[in-house]
């Protein structure tokens, strides 16, 4: 007997629909990254997939819905990977190390990571609050780690929220210059950023006007 709280088993039709939706988002992300969000129409996406426009509308409401689903997937994947990697027994610097490595790896996942950074501002309908809520929840999780490090005397910064925003700003900007065929892999970039950003929290430089 099925547990009332269990999710219903997926049918072959459900699986096909999920695969088709994933294909749509994958192709749309590539087209957004290569041609730009404004220049990529639903007709272009449908043609690339060999679908009719009515068939495409069966899976998405409009172009903004496509973008929202791509962004939602990226943020959810980052947050899920982080929660899997960090454990309560790890020190704050260990937890933050995992966050930085995972975030960098995901944000370098071309083209979806690039789409997240370049086109989030194009969300103007009811889906925008949902995306912002996901980002806020993820940001607050990182802020908790920084606060824990400050409380334990490991991180020597005065403002955990500002430090968190600085970390996320640095990591998100990677998507603007990262090249899949570039000199460094995502893991190598993540390693460099982890050393720089965590080091800055542990031993922040003191700069006075006379030194500037």
mmCIF file of C-alpha atoms in Angstrom:
data_model
loop_
_atom_site.group_PDB
_atom_site.id
_atom_site.type_symbol
_atom_site.label_atom_id
_atom_site.label_comp_id
_atom_site.label_asym_id
_atom_site.label_seq_id
_atom_site.Cartn_x
_atom_site.Cartn_y
_atom_site.Cartn_z
ATOM 1 C CA UNK A 1 0.000 0.000 0.000
ATOM 2 C CA UNK A 2 1.376 3.404 -0.976
ATOM 3 C CA UNK A 3 2.270 5.834 1.797
ATOM 4 C CA UNK A 4 -0.052 8.865 1.681
ATOM 5 C CA UNK A 5 2.999 11.122 1.902
ATOM 6 C CA UNK A 6 4.882 9.457 -0.937
ATOM 7 C CA UNK A 7 5.178 11.063 -4.334
ATOM 8 C CA UNK A 8 3.277 9.287 -7.106
ATOM 9 C CA UNK A 9 5.424 7.099 -9.315
ATOM 10 C CA UNK A 10 6.402 8.713 -12.591
ATOM 11 C CA UNK A 11 4.950 7.210 -15.713
ATOM 12 C CA UNK A 12 6.905 6.813 -18.980
ATOM 13 C CA UNK A 13 4.946 9.819 -20.276
ATOM 14 C CA UNK A 14 6.065 11.876 -17.259
ATOM 15 C CA UNK A 15 9.679 10.920 -17.929
ATOM 16 C CA UNK A 16 9.393 11.908 -21.587
ATOM 17 C CA UNK A 17 7.941 15.286 -20.639
ATOM 18 C CA UNK A 18 10.718 15.913 -18.131
ATOM 19 C CA UNK A 19 13.362 15.060 -20.729
ATOM 20 C CA UNK A 20 11.696 17.309 -23.282
ATOM 21 C CA UNK A 21 11.496 20.187 -20.802
ATOM 22 C CA UNK A 22 15.183 19.714 -19.932
ATOM 23 C CA UNK A 23 16.057 19.771 -23.652
ATOM 24 C CA UNK A 24 14.112 23.010 -24.109
ATOM 25 C CA UNK A 25 15.893 24.701 -21.199
ATOM 26 C CA UNK A 26 19.305 23.433 -22.318
ATOM 27 C CA UNK A 27 18.885 24.702 -25.877
ATOM 28 C CA UNK A 28 17.329 27.979 -24.735
ATOM 29 C CA UNK A 29 20.222 28.631 -22.330
ATOM 30 C CA UNK A 30 22.729 28.092 -25.119
ATOM 31 C CA UNK A 31 20.844 30.401 -27.471
ATOM 32 C CA UNK A 32 20.461 33.101 -24.796
ATOM 33 C CA UNK A 33 24.195 32.933 -24.066
ATOM 34 C CA UNK A 34 25.257 32.926 -27.729
ATOM 35 C CA UNK A 35 22.729 35.279 -29.334
ATOM 36 C CA UNK A 36 21.367 37.256 -26.393
ATOM 37 C CA UNK A 37 18.031 37.061 -24.619
ATOM 38 C CA UNK A 38 16.448 39.832 -26.667
ATOM 39 C CA UNK A 39 17.340 38.290 -30.038
ATOM 40 C CA UNK A 40 16.276 34.760 -29.130
ATOM 41 C CA UNK A 41 12.582 34.231 -29.796
ATOM 42 C CA UNK A 42 10.399 31.247 -29.001
ATOM 43 C CA UNK A 43 10.301 30.562 -32.726
ATOM 44 C CA UNK A 44 14.092 30.277 -32.783
ATOM 45 C CA UNK A 45 14.055 27.921 -29.802
ATOM 46 C CA UNK A 46 11.321 25.788 -31.382
ATOM 47 C CA UNK A 47 13.172 25.617 -34.724
ATOM 48 C CA UNK A 48 16.402 24.590 -32.994
ATOM 49 C CA UNK A 49 14.558 21.721 -31.317
ATOM 50 C CA UNK A 50 12.530 20.749 -34.363
ATOM 51 C CA UNK A 51 9.286 21.542 -32.544
ATOM 52 C CA UNK A 52 6.204 23.459 -33.586
ATOM 53 C CA UNK A 53 5.483 26.602 -31.598
ATOM 54 C CA UNK A 54 2.200 25.139 -30.209
ATOM 55 C CA UNK A 55 4.175 22.150 -28.912
ATOM 56 C CA UNK A 56 6.680 24.455 -27.249
ATOM 57 C CA UNK A 57 3.835 26.331 -25.553
ATOM 58 C CA UNK A 58 2.758 23.043 -23.997
ATOM 59 C CA UNK A 59 5.928 23.169 -21.875
ATOM 60 C CA UNK A 60 6.449 26.911 -21.319
ATOM 61 C CA UNK A 61 4.173 29.941 -21.041
ATOM 62 C CA UNK A 62 6.434 32.441 -22.770
ATOM 63 C CA UNK A 63 10.085 33.373 -23.185
ATOM 64 C CA UNK A 64 10.325 34.839 -19.702
ATOM 65 C CA UNK A 65 9.037 31.568 -18.270
ATOM 66 C CA UNK A 66 11.875 29.791 -20.071
ATOM 67 C CA UNK A 67 14.390 32.197 -18.535
ATOM 68 C CA UNK A 68 12.838 31.832 -15.079
ATOM 69 C CA UNK A 69 13.055 28.043 -15.216
ATOM 70 C CA UNK A 70 16.726 28.209 -16.256
ATOM 71 C CA UNK A 71 17.598 30.609 -13.430
ATOM 72 C CA UNK A 72 15.609 28.645 -10.887
ATOM 73 C CA UNK A 73 17.436 25.471 -11.858
ATOM 74 C CA UNK A 74 20.884 27.048 -11.509
ATOM 75 C CA UNK A 75 20.175 28.503 -8.067
ATOM 76 C CA UNK A 76 18.536 25.317 -6.803
ATOM 77 C CA UNK A 77 21.462 23.215 -8.015
ATOM 78 C CA UNK A 78 24.006 25.452 -6.290
ATOM 79 C CA UNK A 79 22.068 25.442 -3.025
ATOM 80 C CA UNK A 80 21.493 21.678 -3.126
ATOM 81 C CA UNK A 81 25.162 20.942 -3.830
ATOM 82 C CA UNK A 82 26.200 23.211 -0.966
ATOM 83 C CA UNK A 83 23.867 21.533 1.517
ATOM 84 C CA UNK A 84 25.180 18.131 0.461
ATOM 85 C CA UNK A 85 28.818 19.176 0.866
ATOM 86 C CA UNK A 86 28.772 21.015 4.175
ATOM 87 C CA UNK A 87 28.275 19.305 7.540
ATOM 88 C CA UNK A 88 27.880 20.647 11.107
ATOM 89 C CA UNK A 89 31.231 19.201 12.187
ATOM 90 C CA UNK A 90 33.147 21.257 9.615
ATOM 91 C CA UNK A 91 34.747 24.538 10.632
ATOM 92 C CA UNK A 92 33.367 27.770 9.117
ATOM 93 C CA UNK A 93 36.383 28.087 6.814
ATOM 94 C CA UNK A 94 35.886 24.501 5.608
ATOM 95 C CA UNK A 95 32.216 25.143 4.949
ATOM 96 C CA UNK A 96 32.954 28.364 3.099
ATOM 97 C CA UNK A 97 35.649 26.597 1.084
ATOM 98 C CA UNK A 98 33.030 24.129 -0.174
ATOM 99 C CA UNK A 99 30.584 26.944 -0.915
ATOM 100 C CA UNK A 100 33.124 28.830 -3.027
ATOM 101 C CA UNK A 101 34.274 25.758 -4.947
ATOM 102 C CA UNK A 102 30.715 24.619 -5.661
ATOM 103 C CA UNK A 103 29.441 28.080 -6.588
ATOM 104 C CA UNK A 104 32.332 28.617 -8.978
ATOM 105 C CA UNK A 105 31.834 25.236 -10.605
ATOM 106 C CA UNK A 106 28.128 25.830 -11.131
ATOM 107 C CA UNK A 107 28.478 29.439 -12.293
ATOM 108 C CA UNK A 108 31.030 28.234 -14.868
ATOM 109 C CA UNK A 109 28.523 25.674 -16.155
ATOM 110 C CA UNK A 110 28.218 27.289 -19.560
ATOM 111 C CA UNK A 111 25.752 28.439 -20.741
ATOM 112 C CA UNK A 112 23.278 28.327 -17.809
ATOM 113 C CA UNK A 113 25.621 30.074 -15.366
ATOM 114 C CA UNK A 114 26.261 32.912 -17.797
ATOM 115 C CA UNK A 115 22.523 33.305 -18.407
ATOM 116 C CA UNK A 116 21.910 33.612 -14.655
ATOM 117 C CA UNK A 117 24.298 36.543 -14.319
ATOM 118 C CA UNK A 118 23.522 38.370 -17.551
ATOM 119 C CA UNK A 119 19.747 38.118 -17.809
ATOM 120 C CA UNK A 120 18.164 37.867 -14.370
ATOM 121 C CA UNK A 121 17.160 41.523 -14.644
ATOM 122 C CA UNK A 122 14.847 40.592 -17.531
ATOM 123 C CA UNK A 123 12.419 38.912 -15.136
ATOM 124 C CA UNK A 124 9.535 41.324 -14.636
ATOM 125 C CA UNK A 125 6.482 39.130 -13.953
ATOM 126 C CA UNK A 126 5.261 37.100 -10.993
ATOM 127 C CA UNK A 127 8.181 34.652 -11.288
ATOM 128 C CA UNK A 128 10.704 37.287 -10.178
ATOM 129 C CA UNK A 129 9.805 37.106 -6.445
ATOM 130 C CA UNK A 130 10.289 33.325 -6.547
ATOM 131 C CA UNK A 131 13.794 33.669 -7.965
ATOM 132 C CA UNK A 132 14.674 36.435 -5.522
ATOM 133 C CA UNK A 133 13.426 34.297 -2.619
ATOM 134 C CA UNK A 134 15.710 31.446 -3.684
ATOM 135 C CA UNK A 135 18.690 33.794 -3.923
ATOM 136 C CA UNK A 136 17.883 35.344 -0.549
ATOM 137 C CA UNK A 137 17.694 31.945 1.127
ATOM 138 C CA UNK A 138 21.034 30.934 -0.363
ATOM 139 C CA UNK A 139 22.678 34.255 0.563
ATOM 140 C CA UNK A 140 21.454 33.957 4.142
ATOM 141 C CA UNK A 141 22.916 30.455 4.366
ATOM 142 C CA UNK A 142 26.348 31.815 3.463
ATOM 143 C CA UNK A 143 25.881 34.724 5.842
ATOM 144 C CA UNK A 144 25.225 32.233 8.654
ATOM 145 C CA UNK A 145 28.553 30.557 7.936
ATOM 146 C CA UNK A 146 30.370 33.900 8.027
ATOM 147 C CA UNK A 147 28.596 34.878 11.268
ATOM 148 C CA UNK A 148 29.610 31.572 12.812
ATOM 149 C CA UNK A 149 33.220 32.201 11.813
ATOM 150 C CA UNK A 150 33.121 35.682 13.339
ATOM 151 C CA UNK A 151 31.605 34.367 16.574
ATOM 152 C CA UNK A 152 34.352 31.757 16.869
ATOM 153 C CA UNK A 153 37.079 34.327 16.296
ATOM 154 C CA UNK A 154 38.145 32.785 12.983
ATOM 155 C CA UNK A 155 36.935 35.512 10.627
ATOM 156 C CA UNK A 156 37.970 39.040 11.512
ATOM 157 C CA UNK A 157 35.417 41.204 9.743
ATOM 158 C CA UNK A 158 32.807 43.445 11.324
ATOM 159 C CA UNK A 159 29.862 42.957 8.958
ATOM 160 C CA UNK A 160 28.852 39.419 7.958
ATOM 161 C CA UNK A 161 26.247 40.587 5.459
ATOM 162 C CA UNK A 162 28.659 42.909 3.671
ATOM 163 C CA UNK A 163 31.304 40.173 3.600
ATOM 164 C CA UNK A 164 28.766 37.758 2.108
ATOM 165 C CA UNK A 165 27.777 40.226 -0.595
ATOM 166 C CA UNK A 166 31.454 40.755 -1.455
ATOM 167 C CA UNK A 167 31.994 36.994 -1.767
ATOM 168 C CA UNK A 168 28.944 36.469 -3.977
ATOM 169 C CA UNK A 169 29.788 39.510 -6.098
ATOM 170 C CA UNK A 170 33.265 38.150 -6.785
ATOM 171 C CA UNK A 171 32.001 34.644 -7.572
ATOM 172 C CA UNK A 172 29.128 35.712 -9.793
ATOM 173 C CA UNK A 173 31.369 37.958 -11.875
ATOM 174 C CA UNK A 174 33.361 34.891 -12.940
ATOM 175 C CA UNK A 175 30.556 33.983 -15.366
ATOM 176 C CA UNK A 176 31.211 37.188 -17.301
ATOM 177 C CA UNK A 177 34.824 36.350 -18.163
ATOM 178 C CA UNK A 178 35.078 32.570 -17.851
ATOM 179 C CA UNK A 179 35.820 30.754 -21.103
ATOM 180 C CA UNK A 180 35.240 26.990 -21.348
ATOM 181 C CA UNK A 181 38.482 26.724 -23.361
ATOM 182 C CA UNK A 182 40.386 29.109 -21.129
ATOM 183 C CA UNK A 183 43.599 28.634 -19.186
ATOM 184 C CA UNK A 184 41.988 27.581 -15.898
ATOM 185 C CA UNK A 185 39.327 24.992 -15.140
ATOM 186 C CA UNK A 186 36.351 25.875 -12.920
ATOM 187 C CA UNK A 187 37.893 23.890 -10.058
ATOM 188 C CA UNK A 188 41.195 25.750 -10.410
ATOM 189 C CA UNK A 189 39.386 29.085 -10.428
ATOM 190 C CA UNK A 190 37.411 28.008 -7.364
ATOM 191 C CA UNK A 191 40.597 27.034 -5.550
ATOM 192 C CA UNK A 192 42.184 30.430 -6.233
ATOM 193 C CA UNK A 193 39.082 32.316 -5.163
ATOM 194 C CA UNK A 194 38.715 30.228 -2.004
ATOM 195 C CA UNK A 195 42.254 31.097 -0.914
ATOM 196 C CA UNK A 196 41.795 34.803 -1.665
ATOM 197 C CA UNK A 197 38.304 35.239 -0.208
ATOM 198 C CA UNK A 198 38.686 33.088 2.892
ATOM 199 C CA UNK A 199 42.136 34.551 3.504
ATOM 200 C CA UNK A 200 40.604 38.010 3.381
ATOM 201 C CA UNK A 201 38.139 37.066 6.115
ATOM 202 C CA UNK A 202 40.779 35.478 8.322
ATOM 203 C CA UNK A 203 43.374 38.198 7.923
ATOM 204 C CA UNK A 204 41.839 41.279 6.301
ATOM 205 C CA UNK A 205 44.274 43.973 5.259
ATOM 206 C CA UNK A 206 44.141 47.291 7.063
ATOM 207 C CA UNK A 207 44.327 50.225 4.661
ATOM 208 C CA UNK A 208 44.444 53.810 5.887
ATOM 209 C CA UNK A 209 44.049 56.940 3.714
ATOM 210 C CA UNK A 210 47.800 57.530 3.890
ATOM 211 C CA UNK A 211 48.432 54.040 2.483
ATOM 212 C CA UNK A 212 45.976 54.395 -0.387
#
